[in-house]
Amino acid sequence: MTLVEFSAELPSELLVSIRDVHERRLKEDELEEQATTDPLTGLANRAGLRRLLDEREQAGTGFALALCDLDGFKAVNDTLGHQAGDEVLVIVARRLEAALGPDAGLARLGGDEFVVVLDAVDKQGAQEAADEMVRALAEPMRTAAGMCEVTGSVGITLSSRPHSVRVLLAEADAAMYRAKHAGKSCWELTEL
């Protein structure tokens, strides 16, 4: 075995550039948060929901999707004002979070529509979640402008196999309108 000697001259000068990107990374994270979060309720917005659903779709696991539309919300805006309407939306968000727990994915689509993504639930679990949603919204709400009552009509799609998000949302929307026509403050379930 032969040893080879390496002789390298060390440079007389060395230029090192160090850049602190921490502040930039914090700003990027803040912008990402703003782009995916509803500023009023703190829930995911449409973009945040899209990301949440894309993750579930890619995982290929079953999940239930619930669409909740508030009944009587227009009357709150018309009689108590838009500030009271905003307060109601925040109250609804907090009540849904409390009723469904930290594992439920919650989003506000806009206006008075909310979406809930429930991982790994069976038919009974989906029905129980729908009952909790309707019950959570049935209690009167106190705003700075006065008391008001809104309820929720809920449509749930339960999928035992992967479907596109578009199909799940369309089915939940149809189920929600069936709940509204059935008398409001109730839910309808569709199984795919």
Short mmCIF file of C-alpha atoms in Angstrom, two decimals:
data_model
loop_
_atom_site.label_atom_id
_atom_site.label_comp_id
_atom_site.label_asym_id
_atom_site.label_seq_id
_atom_site.Cartn_x
_atom_site.Cartn_y
_atom_site.Cartn_z
CA MET A 1 0.00 0.00 0.00
CA THR A 2 1.39 3.36 -0.95
CA LEU A 3 0.70 6.57 0.86
CA VAL A 4 0.12 9.63 -1.17
CA GLU A 5 0.84 12.93 0.44
CA PHE A 6 -1.36 15.87 -0.25
CA SER A 7 -0.05 19.28 0.11
CA ALA A 8 -2.55 22.04 -0.01
CA GLU A 9 -1.83 25.62 0.56
CA LEU A 10 -4.19 27.37 2.85
CA PRO A 11 -5.75 30.50 1.46
CA SER A 12 -4.46 33.68 2.94
CA GLU A 13 -7.97 35.12 3.08
CA LEU A 14 -11.35 33.56 3.56
CA LEU A 15 -14.65 35.27 2.87
CA VAL A 16 -17.62 34.04 4.86
CA SER A 17 -21.13 35.30 4.32
CA ILE A 18 -23.70 34.69 7.03
CA ARG A 19 -27.26 35.81 6.62
CA ASP A 20 -29.84 35.66 9.38
CA VAL A 21 -33.07 34.49 7.73
CA HIS A 22 -35.02 34.05 10.95
CA GLU A 23 -36.99 37.28 10.56
CA ARG A 24 -37.72 36.49 6.93
CA ARG A 25 -38.93 32.99 7.84
CA LEU A 26 -41.19 34.41 10.56
CA LYS A 27 -42.68 36.85 8.04
CA GLU A 28 -43.26 34.03 5.52
CA ASP A 29 -45.00 31.97 8.21
CA GLU A 30 -47.14 34.98 9.14
CA LEU A 31 -48.14 35.54 5.51
CA GLU A 32 -48.99 31.83 5.12
CA GLU A 33 -51.15 32.03 8.23
CA GLN A 34 -52.95 35.11 6.89
CA ALA A 35 -53.53 33.44 3.52
CA THR A 36 -55.15 30.35 5.06
CA THR A 37 -57.00 31.76 8.08
CA ASP A 38 -60.29 33.61 8.36
CA PRO A 39 -59.39 36.88 10.11
CA LEU A 40 -62.72 37.15 11.93
CA THR A 41 -63.04 33.68 13.49
CA GLY A 42 -59.47 32.40 13.40
CA LEU A 43 -60.68 29.23 11.66
CA ALA A 44 -59.29 28.03 8.36
CA ASN A 45 -60.60 29.93 5.33
CA ARG A 46 -61.26 28.46 1.86
CA ALA A 47 -57.54 28.16 1.12
CA GLY A 48 -56.90 26.58 4.52
CA LEU A 49 -59.77 24.16 3.99
CA ARG A 50 -58.43 23.25 0.57
CA ARG A 51 -55.05 22.38 2.13
CA LEU A 52 -56.74 20.41 4.91
CA LEU A 53 -58.85 18.43 2.44
CA ASP A 54 -55.94 17.86 0.06
CA GLU A 55 -54.00 16.28 2.91
CA ARG A 56 -56.90 13.92 3.66
CA GLU A 57 -57.41 13.12 -0.02
CA GLN A 58 -53.72 12.28 -0.49
CA ALA A 59 -53.72 10.09 2.61
CA GLY A 60 -56.59 8.10 1.10
CA THR A 61 -58.28 7.67 4.45
CA GLY A 62 -62.00 8.05 4.91
CA PHE A 63 -63.44 11.10 6.57
CA ALA A 64 -66.78 12.79 7.02
CA LEU A 65 -67.41 16.29 5.81
CA ALA A 66 -70.12 18.45 7.38
CA LEU A 67 -71.42 21.71 5.96
CA CYS A 68 -73.28 23.99 8.37
CA ASP A 69 -75.32 26.99 7.28
CA LEU A 70 -76.78 29.31 9.90
CA ASP A 71 -80.56 29.72 10.05
CA GLY A 72 -81.76 33.22 10.95
CA PHE A 73 -78.41 34.91 10.45
CA LYS A 74 -79.71 37.50 7.99
CA ALA A 75 -82.19 38.69 10.63
CA VAL A 76 -79.31 39.34 13.04
CA ASN A 77 -77.56 41.57 10.51
CA ASP A 78 -80.83 43.29 9.59
CA THR A 79 -82.04 43.96 13.14
CA LEU A 80 -78.89 44.21 15.28
CA GLY A 81 -76.34 45.28 12.67
CA HIS A 82 -73.30 43.79 11.02
CA GLN A 83 -71.13 44.16 14.12
CA ALA A 84 -73.54 41.86 15.97
CA GLY A 85 -73.45 39.52 12.97
CA ASP A 86 -69.66 39.36 13.24
CA GLU A 87 -69.95 38.62 16.95
CA VAL A 88 -72.37 35.78 16.19
CA LEU A 89 -69.93 34.26 13.68
CA VAL A 90 -67.18 34.28 16.31
CA ILE A 91 -69.53 32.72 18.90
CA VAL A 92 -70.51 30.02 16.40
CA ALA A 93 -66.85 29.25 15.71
CA ARG A 94 -66.07 28.92 19.43
CA ARG A 95 -69.15 26.77 20.06
CA LEU A 96 -68.30 24.41 17.20
CA GLU A 97 -64.72 24.10 18.44
CA ALA A 98 -65.95 23.31 21.95
CA ALA A 99 -68.57 20.82 20.76
CA LEU A 100 -66.35 18.92 18.33
CA GLY A 101 -62.98 19.04 20.05
CA PRO A 102 -59.48 19.69 18.80
CA ASP A 103 -59.36 16.82 16.28
CA ALA A 104 -62.10 18.25 14.06
CA GLY A 105 -60.92 20.40 11.17
CA LEU A 106 -63.00 23.58 11.17
CA ALA A 107 -63.26 26.22 8.46
CA ARG A 108 -65.43 29.19 7.62
CA LEU A 109 -66.20 29.27 3.93
CA GLY A 110 -67.50 32.81 4.07
CA GLY A 111 -70.76 34.42 5.06
CA ASP A 112 -72.48 32.08 7.49
CA GLU A 113 -71.21 28.75 6.14
CA PHE A 114 -68.89 26.54 8.15
CA VAL A 115 -67.25 23.23 7.21
CA VAL A 116 -66.18 20.49 9.59
CA VAL A 117 -63.82 17.67 8.62
CA LEU A 118 -64.08 14.63 10.87
CA ASP A 119 -61.37 11.99 10.55
CA ALA A 120 -62.04 8.28 10.90
CA VAL A 121 -65.68 8.40 11.98
CA ASP A 122 -68.34 5.82 11.27
CA LYS A 123 -72.02 6.55 10.69
CA GLN A 124 -72.78 6.72 14.40
CA GLY A 125 -69.83 9.08 15.01
CA ALA A 126 -70.96 11.34 12.17
CA GLN A 127 -74.50 11.43 13.54
CA GLU A 128 -73.24 12.25 17.03
CA ALA A 129 -71.09 15.07 15.64
CA ALA A 130 -74.09 16.45 13.74
CA ASP A 131 -76.20 16.32 16.91
CA GLU A 132 -73.47 18.19 18.79
CA MET A 133 -73.28 20.86 16.09
CA VAL A 134 -77.05 21.45 16.06
CA ARG A 135 -77.19 21.44 19.88
CA ALA A 136 -74.26 23.87 20.20
CA LEU A 137 -76.00 26.41 17.97
CA ALA A 138 -79.46 26.10 19.50
CA GLU A 139 -78.70 28.25 22.55
CA PRO A 140 -79.35 32.01 22.32
CA MET A 141 -76.28 34.20 21.78
CA ARG A 142 -75.41 37.42 23.57
CA THR A 143 -73.90 40.21 21.48
CA ALA A 144 -73.11 43.79 22.45
CA ALA A 145 -76.28 44.83 20.60
CA GLY A 146 -78.49 42.31 22.41
CA MET A 147 -79.58 38.69 22.48
CA CYS A 148 -80.23 36.80 19.27
CA GLU A 149 -81.06 33.32 18.15
CA VAL A 150 -79.61 31.50 15.20
CA THR A 151 -79.60 27.79 14.58
CA GLY A 152 -77.71 25.57 12.19
CA SER A 153 -78.75 23.31 9.34
CA VAL A 154 -76.10 20.64 8.79
CA GLY A 155 -75.43 18.37 5.86
CA ILE A 156 -72.95 15.54 6.31
CA THR A 157 -71.29 13.34 3.73
CA LEU A 158 -69.80 10.12 5.03
CA SER A 159 -67.49 8.29 2.69
CA SER A 160 -66.34 4.73 3.24
CA ARG A 161 -63.91 5.04 0.33
CA PRO A 162 -61.97 7.95 -1.10
CA HIS A 163 -63.92 10.43 -3.22
CA SER A 164 -62.88 13.74 -4.65
CA VAL A 165 -63.29 16.72 -2.37
CA ARG A 166 -65.56 18.33 -4.96
CA VAL A 167 -67.97 15.37 -4.76
CA LEU A 168 -67.93 15.36 -0.95
CA LEU A 169 -68.65 19.09 -0.74
CA ALA A 170 -71.45 18.87 -3.32
CA GLU A 171 -73.09 16.00 -1.44
CA ALA A 172 -72.77 17.79 1.92
CA ASP A 173 -74.28 20.91 0.35
CA ALA A 174 -77.26 18.92 -1.00
CA ALA A 175 -77.75 17.26 2.41
CA MET A 176 -77.62 20.66 4.12
CA TYR A 177 -80.38 22.01 1.87
CA ARG A 178 -82.48 18.92 2.66
CA ALA A 179 -82.02 19.74 6.34
CA LYS A 180 -83.17 23.33 5.73
CA HIS A 181 -86.27 22.10 3.91
CA ALA A 182 -86.95 19.59 6.70
CA GLY A 183 -87.44 22.39 9.18
CA LYS A 184 -83.98 23.83 9.94
CA SER A 185 -81.98 23.31 13.13
CA CYS A 186 -81.42 19.70 12.10
CA TRP A 187 -79.09 17.59 10.00
CA GLU A 188 -79.17 15.21 7.05
CA LEU A 189 -76.61 12.54 6.26
CA THR A 190 -75.51 11.16 2.89
CA GLU A 191 -73.43 8.00 2.65
CA LEU A 192 -71.29 7.44 -0.42
#
